[in-house]
Short mmCIF file of C-alpha atoms in Angstrom, two decimals:
data_model
loop_
_atom_site.label_atom_id
_atom_site.label_comp_id
_atom_site.label_asym_id
_atom_site.label_seq_id
_atom_site.Cartn_x
_atom_site.Cartn_y
_atom_site.Cartn_z
CA MET A 741 -6.09 -31.82 -15.88
CA SER A 742 -3.04 -30.11 -14.50
CA ALA A 743 -3.17 -27.23 -12.20
CA ASP A 744 -2.62 -23.77 -13.52
CA PRO A 745 0.62 -22.40 -11.85
CA SER A 746 -0.66 -18.77 -12.34
CA HIS A 747 -3.56 -19.54 -10.17
CA PRO A 748 -2.40 -20.96 -6.71
CA ALA A 749 -4.76 -23.22 -5.06
CA PRO A 750 -6.76 -21.69 -2.26
CA LEU A 751 -5.47 -22.20 1.18
CA ARG A 752 -7.05 -24.69 3.57
CA ARG A 753 -9.30 -23.20 6.16
CA ASP A 754 -6.75 -23.61 8.94
CA ALA A 755 -3.90 -22.09 6.91
CA ARG A 756 -6.09 -19.18 5.78
CA LEU A 757 -7.02 -18.58 9.40
CA ASN A 758 -3.36 -18.73 10.46
CA ARG A 759 -2.49 -16.23 7.73
CA GLU A 760 -5.22 -13.89 8.71
CA ARG A 761 -4.17 -14.08 12.33
CA ILE A 762 -0.60 -13.39 11.48
CA VAL A 763 -1.56 -10.30 9.49
CA GLU A 764 -3.99 -9.00 12.23
CA VAL A 765 -1.35 -9.50 15.02
CA ALA A 766 1.50 -8.03 13.00
CA HIS A 767 -0.70 -4.91 12.14
CA ASP A 768 -1.41 -4.41 15.83
CA LEU A 769 2.26 -4.74 16.91
CA PHE A 770 3.61 -2.57 14.04
CA ALA A 771 0.95 0.07 14.85
CA ARG A 772 1.90 0.32 18.49
CA ARG A 773 5.62 -0.43 18.27
CA GLY A 774 6.77 0.32 14.75
CA LEU A 775 8.46 -2.04 12.27
CA ASP A 776 11.36 -3.11 14.61
CA VAL A 777 9.08 -5.81 16.17
CA PRO A 778 11.04 -9.15 15.54
CA MET A 779 9.36 -11.76 13.29
CA ALA A 780 9.71 -14.13 16.42
CA ALA A 781 7.48 -11.75 18.44
CA VAL A 782 4.85 -11.68 15.60
CA ALA A 783 4.87 -15.54 15.60
CA ARG A 784 4.53 -15.68 19.35
CA HIS A 785 1.61 -13.28 19.60
CA ALA A 786 -0.08 -14.98 16.70
CA GLY A 787 0.24 -18.44 18.39
CA VAL A 788 2.03 -19.95 15.32
CA GLY A 789 5.48 -21.47 14.82
CA MET A 790 8.29 -19.70 12.94
CA ALA A 791 7.97 -22.33 10.15
CA THR A 792 4.33 -21.38 9.61
CA LEU A 793 5.09 -17.67 9.64
CA TYR A 794 7.87 -17.94 7.06
CA ARG A 795 5.86 -20.36 5.04
CA ARG A 796 3.22 -17.61 4.66
CA PHE A 797 5.69 -14.72 4.53
CA PRO A 798 9.20 -15.56 3.53
CA THR A 799 10.63 -12.16 4.37
CA LYS A 800 9.67 -9.42 6.83
CA GLU A 801 9.22 -7.13 3.77
CA ALA A 802 6.53 -9.43 2.51
CA LEU A 803 4.69 -9.34 5.85
CA VAL A 804 5.07 -5.53 6.07
CA GLY A 805 3.65 -5.09 2.51
CA GLU A 806 0.67 -7.27 3.18
CA VAL A 807 -0.09 -5.56 6.57
CA PHE A 808 0.04 -2.09 5.07
CA SER A 809 -1.34 -2.83 1.56
CA HIS A 810 -4.68 -1.33 2.45
CA GLN A 811 -3.08 1.89 3.66
CA PHE A 812 -1.08 2.15 0.42
CA ASP A 813 -4.25 1.57 -1.67
CA THR A 814 -5.91 4.30 0.49
CA CYS A 815 -3.14 6.64 -0.24
CA VAL A 816 -3.40 6.16 -3.95
CA ALA A 817 -7.22 6.60 -3.71
CA VAL A 818 -6.70 9.92 -1.73
CA VAL A 819 -4.25 11.35 -4.31
CA ASP A 820 -6.45 10.34 -7.16
CA ASP A 821 -9.43 11.98 -5.59
CA ALA A 822 -7.31 15.09 -4.92
CA LEU A 823 -6.38 15.24 -8.64
CA ASP A 824 -10.10 15.18 -9.44
CA ASP A 825 -10.69 18.24 -7.26
CA PRO A 826 -10.93 21.39 -9.46
CA ASP A 827 -9.15 23.28 -6.66
CA PRO A 828 -5.55 21.93 -6.71
CA TRP A 829 -4.65 23.62 -3.37
CA ARG A 830 -7.67 22.04 -1.62
CA GLY A 831 -6.61 18.72 -3.16
CA PHE A 832 -3.07 19.22 -1.92
CA VAL A 833 -4.26 20.09 1.67
CA THR A 834 -6.52 17.05 1.60
CA VAL A 835 -3.58 14.62 0.84
CA VAL A 836 -1.20 16.06 3.42
CA GLU A 837 -3.95 16.10 6.13
CA LYS A 838 -5.14 12.55 5.41
CA VAL A 839 -1.68 11.11 5.20
CA GLY A 840 -0.80 12.85 8.46
CA GLU A 841 -3.78 11.48 10.14
CA MET A 842 -3.03 7.91 9.02
CA GLN A 843 0.55 8.30 10.33
CA ALA A 844 -0.69 9.67 13.66
CA CYS A 845 -2.98 6.65 14.11
CA ASP A 846 -0.38 3.92 13.17
CA ARG A 847 3.34 4.13 14.21
CA GLY A 848 4.31 1.61 11.62
CA PHE A 849 2.72 3.44 8.61
CA SER A 850 5.43 6.10 8.11
CA ALA A 851 8.16 3.36 8.45
CA ALA A 852 6.25 1.34 5.83
CA VAL A 853 6.22 4.31 3.55
CA ALA A 854 10.06 4.49 3.84
CA ALA A 855 10.79 0.88 3.69
CA ALA A 856 12.86 -0.60 0.95
CA PHE A 857 10.57 -2.94 -0.78
CA PRO A 858 11.61 -4.86 -3.77
CA ALA A 859 10.85 -2.85 -6.89
CA ALA A 860 8.71 -5.57 -8.36
CA THR A 861 6.34 -5.85 -5.53
CA ASP A 862 2.75 -4.44 -5.81
CA VAL A 863 3.35 -2.36 -2.73
CA SER A 864 6.35 -0.59 -4.21
CA ALA A 865 4.39 -0.02 -7.49
CA GLU A 866 1.46 1.51 -5.55
CA ARG A 867 3.64 3.72 -3.41
CA ASP A 868 5.61 4.99 -6.53
CA ARG A 869 2.34 5.74 -8.31
CA ALA A 870 1.00 7.68 -5.39
CA VAL A 871 4.13 9.76 -5.26
CA ARG A 872 4.04 10.37 -9.05
CA ARG A 873 0.43 11.44 -8.86
CA PHE A 874 1.25 13.70 -5.87
CA ALA A 875 3.98 15.36 -7.84
CA GLU A 876 1.51 16.18 -10.54
CA LEU A 877 -0.88 17.65 -7.93
CA VAL A 878 2.12 19.78 -6.62
CA GLY A 879 2.62 21.10 -10.10
CA ARG A 880 -1.01 22.02 -10.55
CA ALA A 881 -1.10 23.83 -7.16
CA LYS A 882 2.06 25.82 -8.07
CA ALA A 883 0.55 26.73 -11.44
CA ALA A 884 -2.68 27.88 -9.80
CA GLY A 885 -0.51 30.21 -7.68
CA LYS A 886 -1.61 28.63 -4.35
CA LEU A 887 1.49 26.57 -3.42
CA ARG A 888 4.80 28.27 -2.92
CA PRO A 889 7.01 27.77 -5.97
CA ASP A 890 9.97 26.53 -3.95
CA PHE A 891 8.08 23.63 -2.45
CA ALA A 892 10.00 20.52 -3.29
CA LEU A 893 8.64 16.93 -3.39
CA SER A 894 11.14 15.98 -0.69
CA ASP A 895 9.31 18.43 1.63
CA LEU A 896 6.63 15.79 1.89
CA GLU A 897 9.25 13.60 3.48
CA LEU A 898 10.01 16.44 5.96
CA VAL A 899 6.34 16.54 6.87
CA LEU A 900 6.33 12.69 7.43
CA MET A 901 9.51 12.93 9.58
CA ALA A 902 8.20 15.76 11.73
CA ASN A 903 4.85 14.16 12.15
CA ASP A 904 6.51 10.87 12.96
CA GLY A 905 8.05 12.42 16.05
CA ILE A 906 4.53 13.21 17.43
CA ALA A 907 3.18 9.68 16.38
CA ALA A 908 6.03 8.01 18.27
CA ASP A 909 4.63 9.37 21.53
CA ALA A 910 1.40 7.52 20.99
CA GLY A 911 -0.44 9.36 23.72
CA GLU A 912 -4.11 10.47 23.79
CA ALA A 913 -3.24 13.87 22.42
CA THR A 914 -1.27 12.51 19.44
CA ARG A 915 -4.01 13.15 16.85
CA VAL A 916 -4.74 16.65 18.09
CA ALA A 917 -0.96 17.41 18.07
CA SER A 918 -0.54 15.90 14.70
CA ARG A 919 -3.54 17.94 13.16
CA ARG A 920 -2.06 21.17 14.62
CA LEU A 921 1.50 20.45 13.27
CA VAL A 922 0.23 19.67 9.81
CA ALA A 923 -1.92 22.84 9.88
CA TYR A 924 1.21 24.85 10.76
CA LEU A 925 3.13 23.32 7.90
CA LEU A 926 0.38 23.67 5.36
CA ASN A 927 0.07 27.33 6.30
CA SER A 928 3.82 27.83 5.58
CA PHE A 929 3.27 26.09 2.15
CA ARG A 930 1.01 28.90 0.87
CA ALA A 931 2.32 30.87 -2.00
CA GLU A 932 1.82 34.19 -0.16
CA HIS A 933 4.41 33.03 2.39
CA ALA A 934 7.09 32.47 -0.17
CA GLY A 935 8.67 35.97 0.30
CA THR A 936 11.52 34.79 2.46
CA PRO A 937 13.94 32.47 0.63
CA LEU A 938 14.35 29.08 2.26
CA PRO A 939 17.62 26.93 2.41
CA PRO A 940 17.96 24.40 -0.38
CA PRO A 941 15.77 21.29 -0.22
CA ALA A 942 16.99 18.38 1.85
CA PRO A 943 18.43 15.32 -0.14
CA LEU A 944 15.37 13.23 0.90
CA SER A 945 13.04 11.02 -1.05
CA VAL A 946 9.70 9.64 -0.33
CA VAL A 947 10.51 6.66 -2.43
CA LYS A 948 13.15 4.27 -0.89
CA GLY A 949 12.60 1.24 -2.96
#
């Protein structure tokens, strides 16, 4: 009986362990140093050759997508749970706080959010779905009169950019500083603070793929 090409054969134990080691090491390096870590450094720290690394992950985008797939899944789940909350403002706050916390704990996360993954990848699809669902949440919070009407979806990118400046420090106070910054920004997003006109939204997008 011929093998079904749609169901790849499972990896041998040594190959599976190599793959798991590569992902574990890459996650640690990306979290501490960001996504600029060279593939050669990942291979060296994982104790594998470059041929082995590229056999498992032909591109750096493929490795980054695998490393952060759990975080993207978590983001989607967070937004879905927020949409189930009968209070759209509380759901909005929960999303911004949780994403900010994830970013503060992992330097590579915000870079992965902004990375240009091929549009056909699962990571790109999950990220785009999370953004679309967040846009729906924004609309509900505005309709409820809780979120200022001039909030733009690109303002989420501003939050990520500002918070990334704190996360880059990676000191012991990072999480505390991140929570305070996010609290300041959330307070400014309240509808009752929309009396003073803002400059136009920045031409930013949380979807780079």
